[in-house]
Amino acid sequence: MQKGDAMDAAERSERIPDIVIITGMSGSGRTQAMHVFEDMGYFCIDNLPPRLIAQLAELVGINTGVGRHLAVTCDLRSQGLFDELLDAVAALEEREMSCDIVFLEASDEVLIRRYSENRRRHPIAKPGETTADAIQRERLQLQGVRDRADMIIDTSRLRTSALRNKLRMAFSELSDQQLMDVHVFSFGFKHGMPVEADIMIDVRFLPNPFYDPEMRTMTGLDKKVSDFVLNHPKTQEFWKAWTQLLDTVMPGYIAEGKPQLSIAIGCTGGQHRSVAIAEATARYLEGAQYHVSISHRDLSRANTKA
């Protein structure tokens, strides 16, 4: 990580609150928001009574400097619960824990449509009461909470990916690249194609170390094999195109809010070329600040005996 990146990370860490309370209108996207916080590594609890927030924060060590943050959703539909929320925020401040309230809302028309499409009854609708009436009543009950919120997000015309990006920008200590879990793995076509890959590249067109008796029992993890594969002119031509492709598609996946990406690199047996290229690909993405893991699916089947 470069110096500028370290400073940005420190600045992000300073502005991130210890606890985020997610609330708002029923049907406005609280569940989707909670999933975003889970992907960001927050300790998440759904439908927690506000009076328990401070206790939970201490229980999981939010105030011990371990670097973990807490996100909770609170179902605030009565004035009594609103008072509890104010008391909870005050209790957190007394314990020197910072807290932000995120309020999600949407237009009446959109909320009605969502309930109609999901064929669900509004959770506070009384017998004989229309969805529209329930929404209006809930909106009035939540006005005080909305006024107290640190961040208000209208999800009426917001795609899930856009909601994810808004929350990440506001509440993540990590960069967009670091938030994406990238798994790079090699495989051998003769052992079957992987079904879990988002991106799959076939490198069987590259020169094969298998035909060199000295390298036949080695793998792509051996320097001699890796140098043979990576330094070949055909590989260098491929590598330029491959990294340009990665530089193009990876930001697009991030923009779409994809939390995980699997990149499969295959050769005939999964022993030489695919292993060397997978290792180089992982190093390249790590250099671009992605969170990368690497494995070699078929390396255990490799012929490594002379």
Short mmCIF file of C-alpha atoms in Angstrom, two decimals:
data_model
loop_
_atom_site.label_atom_id
_atom_site.label_comp_id
_atom_site.label_asym_id
_atom_site.label_seq_id
_atom_site.Cartn_x
_atom_site.Cartn_y
_atom_site.Cartn_z
CA MET A 1 0.00 0.00 0.00
CA GLN A 2 1.34 3.40 -0.95
CA LYS A 3 1.60 6.31 1.49
CA GLY A 4 -1.42 8.06 0.00
CA ASP A 5 -3.48 4.89 0.34
CA ALA A 6 -2.48 4.58 4.00
CA MET A 7 -3.53 8.18 4.67
CA ASP A 8 -6.86 7.59 2.95
CA ALA A 9 -7.42 4.45 5.06
CA ALA A 10 -6.64 6.41 8.24
CA GLU A 11 -9.04 9.18 7.25
CA ARG A 12 -11.77 6.64 6.49
CA SER A 13 -11.21 4.96 9.85
CA GLU A 14 -11.57 8.29 11.67
CA ARG A 15 -14.95 9.08 10.16
CA ILE A 16 -16.54 5.63 10.57
CA PRO A 17 -18.84 5.44 13.64
CA ASP A 18 -18.60 2.55 16.10
CA ILE A 19 -22.29 1.71 15.71
CA VAL A 20 -24.73 2.24 12.84
CA ILE A 21 -28.46 2.03 13.54
CA ILE A 22 -30.50 1.25 10.42
CA THR A 23 -34.16 2.12 10.54
CA GLY A 24 -36.89 3.62 8.40
CA MET A 25 -40.04 2.74 6.53
CA SER A 26 -41.08 -0.88 6.22
CA GLY A 27 -40.31 -2.04 2.70
CA SER A 28 -37.67 0.63 2.11
CA GLY A 29 -34.70 -1.75 2.04
CA ARG A 30 -33.50 -2.30 5.60
CA THR A 31 -32.70 -5.96 4.92
CA GLN A 32 -30.66 -5.11 1.82
CA ALA A 33 -28.81 -2.45 3.80
CA MET A 34 -27.97 -4.96 6.53
CA HIS A 35 -26.51 -7.31 3.92
CA VAL A 36 -24.22 -4.50 2.79
CA PHE A 37 -22.93 -4.00 6.32
CA GLU A 38 -22.36 -7.74 6.65
CA ASP A 39 -20.27 -7.65 3.48
CA MET A 40 -18.28 -4.76 4.97
CA GLY A 41 -17.37 -6.89 7.99
CA TYR A 42 -19.68 -5.31 10.54
CA PHE A 43 -21.06 -7.32 13.44
CA CYS A 44 -24.77 -7.27 12.46
CA ILE A 45 -27.94 -7.82 14.49
CA ASP A 46 -31.43 -7.55 13.01
CA ASN A 47 -34.43 -6.11 14.87
CA LEU A 48 -32.63 -5.25 18.09
CA PRO A 49 -34.53 -3.23 20.73
CA PRO A 50 -32.67 0.09 21.11
CA ARG A 51 -32.25 -0.33 24.87
CA LEU A 52 -29.96 -3.32 24.21
CA ILE A 53 -27.58 -1.61 21.78
CA ALA A 54 -25.12 -0.31 24.37
CA GLN A 55 -25.01 -3.66 26.16
CA LEU A 56 -24.44 -5.52 22.92
CA ALA A 57 -21.71 -3.10 21.85
CA GLU A 58 -19.82 -3.74 25.08
CA LEU A 59 -20.44 -7.49 24.87
CA VAL A 60 -18.85 -7.80 21.42
CA GLY A 61 -16.01 -5.44 22.33
CA ILE A 62 -16.89 -2.53 20.05
CA ASN A 63 -15.25 -0.11 22.48
CA THR A 64 -12.04 -2.13 22.99
CA GLY A 65 -10.22 -0.93 19.88
CA VAL A 66 -10.42 -4.28 18.09
CA GLY A 67 -11.50 -2.52 14.90
CA ARG A 68 -14.90 -4.19 14.58
CA HIS A 69 -18.01 -2.11 14.05
CA LEU A 70 -21.64 -2.87 14.87
CA ALA A 71 -24.72 -2.44 12.69
CA VAL A 72 -28.25 -3.03 13.96
CA THR A 73 -31.70 -2.62 12.50
CA CYS A 74 -34.37 -1.25 14.79
CA ASP A 75 -38.07 -1.50 14.14
CA LEU A 76 -39.21 1.90 15.38
CA ARG A 77 -42.96 2.22 15.04
CA SER A 78 -44.03 3.86 18.25
CA GLN A 79 -43.13 6.94 20.22
CA GLY A 80 -42.01 4.71 23.06
CA LEU A 81 -39.42 3.05 20.91
CA PHE A 82 -38.31 6.44 19.59
CA ASP A 83 -37.65 7.51 23.18
CA GLU A 84 -35.67 4.30 23.62
CA LEU A 85 -33.59 5.21 20.60
CA LEU A 86 -32.69 8.61 22.05
CA ASP A 87 -31.82 6.96 25.36
CA ALA A 88 -29.68 4.38 23.53
CA VAL A 89 -27.73 7.07 21.66
CA ALA A 90 -27.16 8.94 24.93
CA ALA A 91 -25.93 5.73 26.59
CA LEU A 92 -23.48 5.16 23.75
CA GLU A 93 -22.17 8.70 24.05
CA GLU A 94 -21.64 8.20 27.78
CA ARG A 95 -19.52 5.14 26.93
CA GLU A 96 -17.60 7.20 24.36
CA MET A 97 -18.92 5.16 21.45
CA SER A 98 -19.94 7.00 18.30
CA CYS A 99 -23.22 6.23 16.59
CA ASP A 100 -24.94 7.16 13.31
CA ILE A 101 -28.59 6.63 12.44
CA VAL A 102 -29.41 5.71 8.83
CA PHE A 103 -33.04 6.25 7.85
CA LEU A 104 -34.37 4.53 4.72
CA GLU A 105 -37.54 5.70 3.05
CA ALA A 106 -39.42 5.47 -0.22
CA SER A 107 -42.46 7.08 -1.79
CA ASP A 108 -45.95 5.78 -0.97
CA GLU A 109 -46.41 4.63 -4.56
CA VAL A 110 -43.21 2.59 -4.52
CA LEU A 111 -43.91 1.05 -1.12
CA ILE A 112 -47.41 0.04 -2.19
CA ARG A 113 -46.04 -1.53 -5.36
CA ARG A 114 -43.37 -3.46 -3.44
CA TYR A 115 -45.92 -4.93 -1.06
CA SER A 116 -48.18 -5.80 -3.98
CA GLU A 117 -45.38 -7.50 -5.91
CA ASN A 118 -44.23 -9.45 -2.85
CA ARG A 119 -47.81 -10.30 -1.90
CA ARG A 120 -47.05 -9.34 1.66
CA ARG A 121 -49.24 -7.53 4.14
CA HIS A 122 -47.83 -4.35 5.65
CA PRO A 123 -46.53 -5.30 9.12
CA ILE A 124 -48.48 -2.63 11.00
CA ALA A 125 -51.68 -2.76 8.94
CA LYS A 126 -54.74 -3.20 11.14
CA PRO A 127 -57.64 -5.49 10.14
CA GLY A 128 -59.50 -3.81 7.29
CA GLU A 129 -56.85 -1.11 6.88
CA THR A 130 -55.38 -0.51 3.43
CA THR A 131 -51.65 -0.64 2.74
CA ALA A 132 -51.73 3.06 1.86
CA ASP A 133 -53.29 3.94 5.24
CA ALA A 134 -50.72 1.80 7.10
CA ILE A 135 -47.88 3.51 5.27
CA GLN A 136 -49.20 6.96 6.14
CA ARG A 137 -49.58 6.01 9.80
CA GLU A 138 -46.07 4.56 9.94
CA ARG A 139 -44.63 7.63 8.26
CA LEU A 140 -46.15 9.87 10.93
CA GLN A 141 -44.88 7.64 13.74
CA LEU A 142 -41.35 7.68 12.31
CA GLN A 143 -41.12 11.43 11.70
CA GLY A 144 -39.22 12.03 14.92
CA VAL A 145 -36.74 9.28 14.06
CA ARG A 146 -36.27 10.72 10.58
CA ASP A 147 -35.57 14.16 12.06
CA ARG A 148 -32.87 12.64 14.29
CA ALA A 149 -31.20 10.63 11.48
CA ASP A 150 -27.64 11.35 10.41
CA MET A 151 -28.24 9.99 6.92
CA ILE A 152 -31.51 9.73 4.97
CA ILE A 153 -31.66 7.57 1.85
CA ASP A 154 -34.66 7.51 -0.48
CA THR A 155 -34.68 4.08 -2.17
CA SER A 156 -37.64 4.80 -4.45
CA ARG A 157 -35.51 4.80 -7.59
CA LEU A 158 -32.34 3.36 -6.16
CA ARG A 159 -30.97 0.11 -7.47
CA THR A 160 -29.54 -2.27 -4.88
CA SER A 161 -26.05 -1.67 -6.28
CA ALA A 162 -26.47 2.10 -5.84
CA LEU A 163 -27.63 1.63 -2.24
CA ARG A 164 -24.61 -0.55 -1.63
CA ASN A 165 -22.27 2.07 -3.05
CA LYS A 166 -23.80 4.85 -0.93
CA LEU A 167 -23.39 2.85 2.27
CA ARG A 168 -19.89 1.72 1.38
CA MET A 169 -18.75 5.26 0.70
CA ALA A 170 -20.16 6.43 4.02
CA PHE A 171 -19.35 3.54 6.35
CA SER A 172 -16.47 1.45 5.05
CA GLU A 173 -12.87 1.76 6.19
CA LEU A 174 -11.76 -0.19 3.13
CA SER A 175 -11.45 0.84 -0.48
CA ASP A 176 -13.84 -0.60 -3.07
CA GLN A 177 -11.09 -2.95 -4.24
CA GLN A 178 -10.45 -4.24 -0.73
CA LEU A 179 -14.14 -4.88 -0.19
CA MET A 180 -14.30 -7.32 -3.09
CA ASP A 181 -13.19 -10.87 -2.30
CA VAL A 182 -11.42 -12.21 -5.38
CA HIS A 183 -10.68 -15.92 -5.61
CA VAL A 184 -8.19 -16.91 -8.30
CA PHE A 185 -7.75 -20.62 -8.95
CA SER A 186 -6.16 -22.90 -11.49
CA PHE A 187 -7.70 -26.09 -12.86
CA GLY A 188 -7.18 -28.78 -15.47
CA PHE A 189 -9.71 -29.22 -18.27
CA LYS A 190 -9.17 -32.98 -18.25
CA HIS A 191 -10.54 -33.05 -14.70
CA GLY A 192 -13.68 -31.11 -15.61
CA MET A 193 -14.62 -27.48 -16.04
CA PRO A 194 -15.46 -25.44 -12.92
CA VAL A 195 -19.05 -24.37 -12.49
CA GLU A 196 -18.40 -21.63 -9.93
CA ALA A 197 -16.24 -19.33 -12.07
CA ASP A 198 -17.38 -15.80 -12.91
CA ILE A 199 -14.45 -15.41 -15.32
CA MET A 200 -12.72 -18.36 -16.98
CA ILE A 201 -9.66 -18.18 -19.21
CA ASP A 202 -8.16 -21.07 -21.20
CA VAL A 203 -4.34 -20.91 -21.39
CA ARG A 204 -3.82 -24.17 -23.29
CA PHE A 205 -2.52 -22.12 -26.23
CA LEU A 206 0.63 -21.25 -24.28
CA PRO A 207 3.83 -23.34 -24.64
CA ASN A 208 3.57 -26.42 -22.42
CA PRO A 209 6.44 -27.23 -20.00
CA PHE A 210 5.12 -30.80 -19.89
CA TYR A 211 7.08 -31.62 -23.03
CA ASP A 212 10.38 -30.73 -21.36
CA PRO A 213 11.49 -33.88 -19.48
CA GLU A 214 13.11 -31.80 -16.74
CA MET A 215 9.96 -29.78 -16.05
CA ARG A 216 7.42 -32.56 -16.60
CA THR A 217 7.29 -33.50 -12.92
CA MET A 218 7.48 -29.90 -11.70
CA THR A 219 4.52 -27.54 -11.24
CA GLY A 220 3.76 -23.93 -11.96
CA LEU A 221 4.88 -23.14 -8.42
CA ASP A 222 8.46 -24.04 -9.34
CA LYS A 223 10.53 -21.07 -10.49
CA LYS A 224 11.89 -22.87 -13.55
CA VAL A 225 8.38 -23.63 -14.80
CA SER A 226 7.04 -20.20 -13.87
CA ASP A 227 9.90 -18.45 -15.68
CA PHE A 228 9.42 -20.68 -18.72
CA VAL A 229 5.71 -19.84 -18.93
CA LEU A 230 5.77 -16.17 -17.98
CA ASN A 231 8.85 -15.14 -19.96
CA HIS A 232 7.76 -16.69 -23.25
CA PRO A 233 6.95 -14.05 -25.92
CA LYS A 234 3.52 -15.58 -26.52
CA THR A 235 2.73 -15.33 -22.79
CA GLN A 236 3.93 -11.73 -22.62
CA GLU A 237 1.63 -10.83 -25.48
CA PHE A 238 -1.24 -12.61 -23.73
CA TRP A 239 -0.37 -11.03 -20.38
CA LYS A 240 -0.71 -7.52 -21.75
CA ALA A 241 -4.19 -8.28 -23.09
CA TRP A 242 -5.18 -10.21 -19.95
CA THR A 243 -4.26 -7.41 -17.54
CA GLN A 244 -5.98 -4.85 -19.76
CA LEU A 245 -9.12 -7.00 -19.58
CA LEU A 246 -8.88 -7.21 -15.79
CA ASP A 247 -8.33 -3.45 -15.54
CA THR A 248 -11.49 -2.96 -17.59
CA VAL A 249 -13.89 -5.46 -16.01
CA MET A 250 -12.92 -5.30 -12.33
CA PRO A 251 -14.12 -1.71 -11.77
CA GLY A 252 -17.34 -2.66 -13.53
CA TYR A 253 -17.96 -5.54 -11.12
CA ILE A 254 -17.26 -3.19 -8.22
CA ALA A 255 -19.70 -0.61 -9.60
CA GLU A 256 -22.37 -3.32 -9.78
CA GLY A 257 -21.73 -4.08 -6.11
CA LYS A 258 -20.45 -7.61 -6.62
CA PRO A 259 -18.95 -8.69 -3.26
CA GLN A 260 -17.20 -11.81 -4.55
CA LEU A 261 -15.54 -12.72 -7.83
CA SER A 262 -14.12 -16.06 -8.91
CA ILE A 263 -11.48 -16.20 -11.66
CA ALA A 264 -10.62 -19.63 -13.07
CA ILE A 265 -7.53 -20.25 -15.19
CA GLY A 266 -7.30 -23.59 -16.94
CA CYS A 267 -4.79 -25.66 -18.85
CA THR A 268 -4.81 -29.33 -19.80
CA GLY A 269 -3.87 -30.88 -16.46
CA GLY A 270 -3.88 -27.95 -14.04
CA GLN A 271 -0.19 -28.49 -13.22
CA HIS A 272 2.00 -26.06 -15.15
CA ARG A 273 0.62 -23.20 -17.23
CA SER A 274 -2.61 -22.50 -15.35
CA VAL A 275 -0.82 -22.57 -12.00
CA ALA A 276 1.86 -20.11 -13.13
CA ILE A 277 -0.68 -17.74 -14.70
CA ALA A 278 -3.01 -17.97 -11.67
CA GLU A 279 -0.16 -17.07 -9.32
CA ALA A 280 0.84 -14.12 -11.49
CA THR A 281 -2.79 -12.98 -11.77
CA ALA A 282 -3.22 -13.06 -8.00
CA ARG A 283 -0.08 -10.98 -7.50
CA TYR A 284 -1.26 -8.48 -10.11
CA LEU A 285 -4.65 -8.03 -8.42
CA GLU A 286 -3.08 -7.79 -4.97
CA GLY A 287 -0.91 -5.00 -6.35
CA ALA A 288 -4.13 -3.22 -7.34
CA GLN A 289 -5.32 -3.50 -3.68
CA TYR A 290 -7.89 -6.25 -4.22
CA HIS A 291 -8.45 -8.78 -1.45
CA VAL A 292 -7.25 -11.95 -3.16
CA SER A 293 -7.13 -15.63 -2.26
CA ILE A 294 -5.60 -18.28 -4.49
CA SER A 295 -5.90 -22.04 -4.81
CA HIS A 296 -5.02 -24.75 -7.30
CA ARG A 297 -7.90 -27.16 -7.71
CA ASP A 298 -6.11 -30.03 -9.43
CA LEU A 299 -2.54 -29.63 -8.25
CA SER A 300 -2.93 -32.57 -5.86
CA ARG A 301 -3.42 -34.79 -8.93
CA ALA A 302 -0.23 -33.58 -10.60
CA ASN A 303 2.38 -36.08 -11.73
CA THR A 304 5.39 -34.96 -9.64
CA LYS A 305 7.26 -38.27 -9.61
CA ALA A 306 10.15 -38.87 -12.02
#
